[in-house]
mmCIF file of C-alpha atoms in Angstrom:
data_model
loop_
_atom_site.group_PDB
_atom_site.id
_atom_site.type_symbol
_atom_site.label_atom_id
_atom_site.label_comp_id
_atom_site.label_asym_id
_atom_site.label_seq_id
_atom_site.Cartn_x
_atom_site.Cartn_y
_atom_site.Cartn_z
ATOM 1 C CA UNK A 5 37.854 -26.340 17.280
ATOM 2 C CA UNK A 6 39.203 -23.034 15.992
ATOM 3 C CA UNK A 7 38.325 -24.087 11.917
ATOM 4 C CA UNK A 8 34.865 -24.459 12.618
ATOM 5 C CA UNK A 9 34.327 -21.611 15.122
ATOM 6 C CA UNK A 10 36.246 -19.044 12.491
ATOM 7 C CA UNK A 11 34.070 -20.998 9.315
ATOM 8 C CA UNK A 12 31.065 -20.039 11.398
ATOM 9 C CA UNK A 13 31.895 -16.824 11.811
ATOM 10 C CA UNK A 14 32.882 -16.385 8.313
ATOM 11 C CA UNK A 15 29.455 -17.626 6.885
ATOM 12 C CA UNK A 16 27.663 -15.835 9.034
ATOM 13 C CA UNK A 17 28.896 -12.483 8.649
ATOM 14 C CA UNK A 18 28.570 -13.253 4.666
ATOM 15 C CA UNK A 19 24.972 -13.914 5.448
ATOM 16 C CA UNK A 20 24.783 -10.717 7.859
ATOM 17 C CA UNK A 21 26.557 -9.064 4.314
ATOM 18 C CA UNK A 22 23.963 -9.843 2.122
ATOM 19 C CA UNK A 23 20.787 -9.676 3.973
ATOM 20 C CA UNK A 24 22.239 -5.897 4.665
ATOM 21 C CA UNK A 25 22.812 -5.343 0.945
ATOM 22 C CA UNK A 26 19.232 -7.239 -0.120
ATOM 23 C CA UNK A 27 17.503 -4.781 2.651
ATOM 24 C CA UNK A 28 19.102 -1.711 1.305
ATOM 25 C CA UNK A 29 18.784 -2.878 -2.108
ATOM 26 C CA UNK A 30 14.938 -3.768 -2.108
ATOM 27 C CA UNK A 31 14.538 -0.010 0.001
ATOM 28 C CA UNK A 32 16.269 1.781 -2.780
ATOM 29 C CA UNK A 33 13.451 0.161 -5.290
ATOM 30 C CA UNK A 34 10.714 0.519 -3.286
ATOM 31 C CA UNK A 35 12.161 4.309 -3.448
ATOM 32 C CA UNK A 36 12.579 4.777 -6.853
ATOM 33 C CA UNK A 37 9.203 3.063 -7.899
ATOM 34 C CA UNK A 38 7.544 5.580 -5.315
ATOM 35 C CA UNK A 39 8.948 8.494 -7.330
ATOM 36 C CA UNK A 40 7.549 7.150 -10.681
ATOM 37 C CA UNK A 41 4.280 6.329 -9.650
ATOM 38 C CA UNK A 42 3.757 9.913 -7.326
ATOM 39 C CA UNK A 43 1.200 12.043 -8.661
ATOM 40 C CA UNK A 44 1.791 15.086 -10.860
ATOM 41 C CA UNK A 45 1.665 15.844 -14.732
ATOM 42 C CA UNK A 46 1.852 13.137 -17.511
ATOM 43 C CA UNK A 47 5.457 15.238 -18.987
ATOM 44 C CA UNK A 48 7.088 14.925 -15.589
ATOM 45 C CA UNK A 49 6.237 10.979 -15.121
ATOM 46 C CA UNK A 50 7.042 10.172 -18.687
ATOM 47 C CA UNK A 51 10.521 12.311 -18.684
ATOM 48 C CA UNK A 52 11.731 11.149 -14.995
ATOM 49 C CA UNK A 53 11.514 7.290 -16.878
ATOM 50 C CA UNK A 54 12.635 8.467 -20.388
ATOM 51 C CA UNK A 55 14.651 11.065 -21.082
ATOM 52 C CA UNK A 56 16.925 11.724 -23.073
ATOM 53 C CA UNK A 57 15.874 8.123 -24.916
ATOM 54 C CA UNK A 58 14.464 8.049 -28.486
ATOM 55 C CA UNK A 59 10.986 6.803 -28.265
ATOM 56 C CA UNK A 60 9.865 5.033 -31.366
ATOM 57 C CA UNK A 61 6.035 5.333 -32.565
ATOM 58 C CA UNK A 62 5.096 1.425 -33.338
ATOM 59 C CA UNK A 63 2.068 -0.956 -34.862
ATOM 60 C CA UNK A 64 3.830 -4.398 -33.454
ATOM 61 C CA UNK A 65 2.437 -3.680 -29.787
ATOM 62 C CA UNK A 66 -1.050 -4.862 -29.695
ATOM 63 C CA UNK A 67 -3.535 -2.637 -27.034
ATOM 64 C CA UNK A 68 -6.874 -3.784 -26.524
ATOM 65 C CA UNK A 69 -9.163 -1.280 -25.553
ATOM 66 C CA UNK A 70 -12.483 -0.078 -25.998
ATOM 67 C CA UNK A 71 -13.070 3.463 -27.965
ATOM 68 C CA UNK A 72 -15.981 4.812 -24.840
ATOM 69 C CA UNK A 73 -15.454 3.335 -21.654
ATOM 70 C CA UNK A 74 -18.979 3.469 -19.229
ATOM 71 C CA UNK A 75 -17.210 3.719 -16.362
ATOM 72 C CA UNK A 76 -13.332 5.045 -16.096
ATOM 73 C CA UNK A 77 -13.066 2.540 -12.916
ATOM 74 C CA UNK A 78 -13.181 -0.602 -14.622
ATOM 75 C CA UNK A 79 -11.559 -0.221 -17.869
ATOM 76 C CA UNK A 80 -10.302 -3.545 -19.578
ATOM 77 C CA UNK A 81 -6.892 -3.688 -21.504
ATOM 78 C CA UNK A 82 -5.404 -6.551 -23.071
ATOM 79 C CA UNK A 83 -1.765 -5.966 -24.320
ATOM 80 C CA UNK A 84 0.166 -8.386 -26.544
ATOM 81 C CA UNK A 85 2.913 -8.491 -29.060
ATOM 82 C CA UNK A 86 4.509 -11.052 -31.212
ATOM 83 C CA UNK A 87 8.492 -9.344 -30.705
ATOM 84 C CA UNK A 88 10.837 -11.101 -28.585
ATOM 85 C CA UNK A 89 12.829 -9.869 -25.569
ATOM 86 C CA UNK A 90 10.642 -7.802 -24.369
ATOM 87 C CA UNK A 91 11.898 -6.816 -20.954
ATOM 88 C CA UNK A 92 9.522 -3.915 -19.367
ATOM 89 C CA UNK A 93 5.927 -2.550 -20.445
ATOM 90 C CA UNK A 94 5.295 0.739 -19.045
ATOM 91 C CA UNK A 95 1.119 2.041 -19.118
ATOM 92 C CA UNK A 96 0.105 5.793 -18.711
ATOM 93 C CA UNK A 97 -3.061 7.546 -19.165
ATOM 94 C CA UNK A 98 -1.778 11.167 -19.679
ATOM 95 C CA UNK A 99 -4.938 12.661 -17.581
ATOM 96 C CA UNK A 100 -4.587 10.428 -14.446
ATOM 97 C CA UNK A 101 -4.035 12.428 -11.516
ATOM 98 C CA UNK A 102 -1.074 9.469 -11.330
ATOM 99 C CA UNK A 103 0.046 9.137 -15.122
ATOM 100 C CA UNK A 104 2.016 5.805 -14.654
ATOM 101 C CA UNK A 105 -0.800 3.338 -14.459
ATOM 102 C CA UNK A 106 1.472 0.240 -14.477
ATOM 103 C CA UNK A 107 4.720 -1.207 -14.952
ATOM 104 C CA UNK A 108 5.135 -4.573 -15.744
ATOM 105 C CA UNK A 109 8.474 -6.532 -16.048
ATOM 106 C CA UNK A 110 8.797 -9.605 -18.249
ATOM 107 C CA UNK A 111 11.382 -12.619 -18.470
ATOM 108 C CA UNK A 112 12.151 -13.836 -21.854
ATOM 109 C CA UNK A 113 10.393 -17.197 -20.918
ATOM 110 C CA UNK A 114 7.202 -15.795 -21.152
ATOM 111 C CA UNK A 115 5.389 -14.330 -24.035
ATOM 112 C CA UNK A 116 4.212 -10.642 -24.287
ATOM 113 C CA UNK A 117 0.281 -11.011 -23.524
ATOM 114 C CA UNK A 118 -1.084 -9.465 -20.638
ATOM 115 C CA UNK A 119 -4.573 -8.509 -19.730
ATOM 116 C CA UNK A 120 -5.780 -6.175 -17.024
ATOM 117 C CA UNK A 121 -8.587 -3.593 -15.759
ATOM 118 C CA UNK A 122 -7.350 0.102 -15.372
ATOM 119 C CA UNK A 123 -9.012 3.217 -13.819
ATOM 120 C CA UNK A 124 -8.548 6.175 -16.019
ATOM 121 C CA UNK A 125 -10.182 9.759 -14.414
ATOM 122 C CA UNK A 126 -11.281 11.270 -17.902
ATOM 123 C CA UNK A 127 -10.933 10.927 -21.210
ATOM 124 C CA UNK A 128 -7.236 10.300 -22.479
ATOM 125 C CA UNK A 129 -4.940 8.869 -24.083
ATOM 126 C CA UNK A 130 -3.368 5.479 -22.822
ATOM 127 C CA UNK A 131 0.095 4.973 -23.598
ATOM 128 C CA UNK A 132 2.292 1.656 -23.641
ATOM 129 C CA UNK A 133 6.278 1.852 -24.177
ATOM 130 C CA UNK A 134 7.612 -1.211 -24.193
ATOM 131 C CA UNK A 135 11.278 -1.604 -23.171
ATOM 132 C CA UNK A 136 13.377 -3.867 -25.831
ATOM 133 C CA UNK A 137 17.264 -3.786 -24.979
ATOM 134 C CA UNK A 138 17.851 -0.419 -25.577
ATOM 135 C CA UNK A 139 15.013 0.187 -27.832
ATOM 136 C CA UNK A 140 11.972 1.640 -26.713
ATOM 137 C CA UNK A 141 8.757 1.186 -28.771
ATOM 138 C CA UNK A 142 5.698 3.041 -28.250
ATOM 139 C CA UNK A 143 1.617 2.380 -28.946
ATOM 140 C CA UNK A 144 -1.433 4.906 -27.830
ATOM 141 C CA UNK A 145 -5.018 5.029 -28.394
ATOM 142 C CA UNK A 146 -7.756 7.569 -27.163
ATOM 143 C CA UNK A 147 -10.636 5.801 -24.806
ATOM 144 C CA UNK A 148 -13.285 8.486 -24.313
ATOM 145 C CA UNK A 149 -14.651 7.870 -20.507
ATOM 146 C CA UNK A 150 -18.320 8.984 -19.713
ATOM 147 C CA UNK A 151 -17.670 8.832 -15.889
ATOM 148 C CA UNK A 152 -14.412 8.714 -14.385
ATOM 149 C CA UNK A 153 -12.837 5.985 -12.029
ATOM 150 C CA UNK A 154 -9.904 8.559 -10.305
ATOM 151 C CA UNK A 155 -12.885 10.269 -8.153
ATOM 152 C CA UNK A 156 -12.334 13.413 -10.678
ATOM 153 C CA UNK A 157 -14.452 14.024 -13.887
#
């Protein structure tokens, strides 16, 4: 039967076609999510995600956080906001040897709350951008750290 043996061959090189493209497409990511989260300085992490993009300073992202952390290994953060669509959070601690602590990407079926334990190396500022269409909105607060959780300070 020709029809079937040339509709098998069709569906399978479609399937051959798209596992290639999912393989190459998931290898690019894993890629470009190396590069953000390599180590170097705080202005080189936050610029390689956002630049050239207006960053707006703003109260309607909630951060939980203590003002001195004990121990910079174990810090707790609880994150929340009340604004829809919000697609991406992005968290930094500008004195991590790796400034991009986290990146978290949300569906618009789920509300923004998030909690979570962070390691932060010395005392810093930690830094949430929150990705809104094409609006970026930005929070930070100052947790002093008596001993830090990054095996420096």
């Amino acid at each position: 039967m020709p029809s079937s043996r040339r509709l098998f061959l069709k569906k399978t090189g479609t399937l051959a076609a798209g596992a290639l493209l999912a393989g190459v497409s998931a290898k690019a990511l894993a890629i470009e999510h190396t590069q953000y989260f390599a180590a170097g300085d705080f202005a080189a992490s936050y610029a390689r995600l956002f630049a050239g993009q207006t960053v707006i300073d703003s109260d309607l992202l909630e951060m939980g956080l203590p003002d001195i952390a004990e121990d910079g290994a174990v810090v707790p953060i609880t994150i929340s906001s009340d604004l829809d669509d919000v697609e991406r959070l992005y968290l930094f601690a500008d004195k991590n040897p790796t400034p991009l602590v986290a990146e978290f990407e949300l569906t618009p079926l789920v509300s923004t709350y998030l909690t979570a334990r962070i390691k932060l190396a010395e005392s810093c500022n930690v830094i949430l951008i929150a990705r809104r269409g094409d609006q970026l909105l930005r929070r930070s607060r100052w947790v002093k750290v008596v001993h830090g959780g990054c095996g420096v300070g």
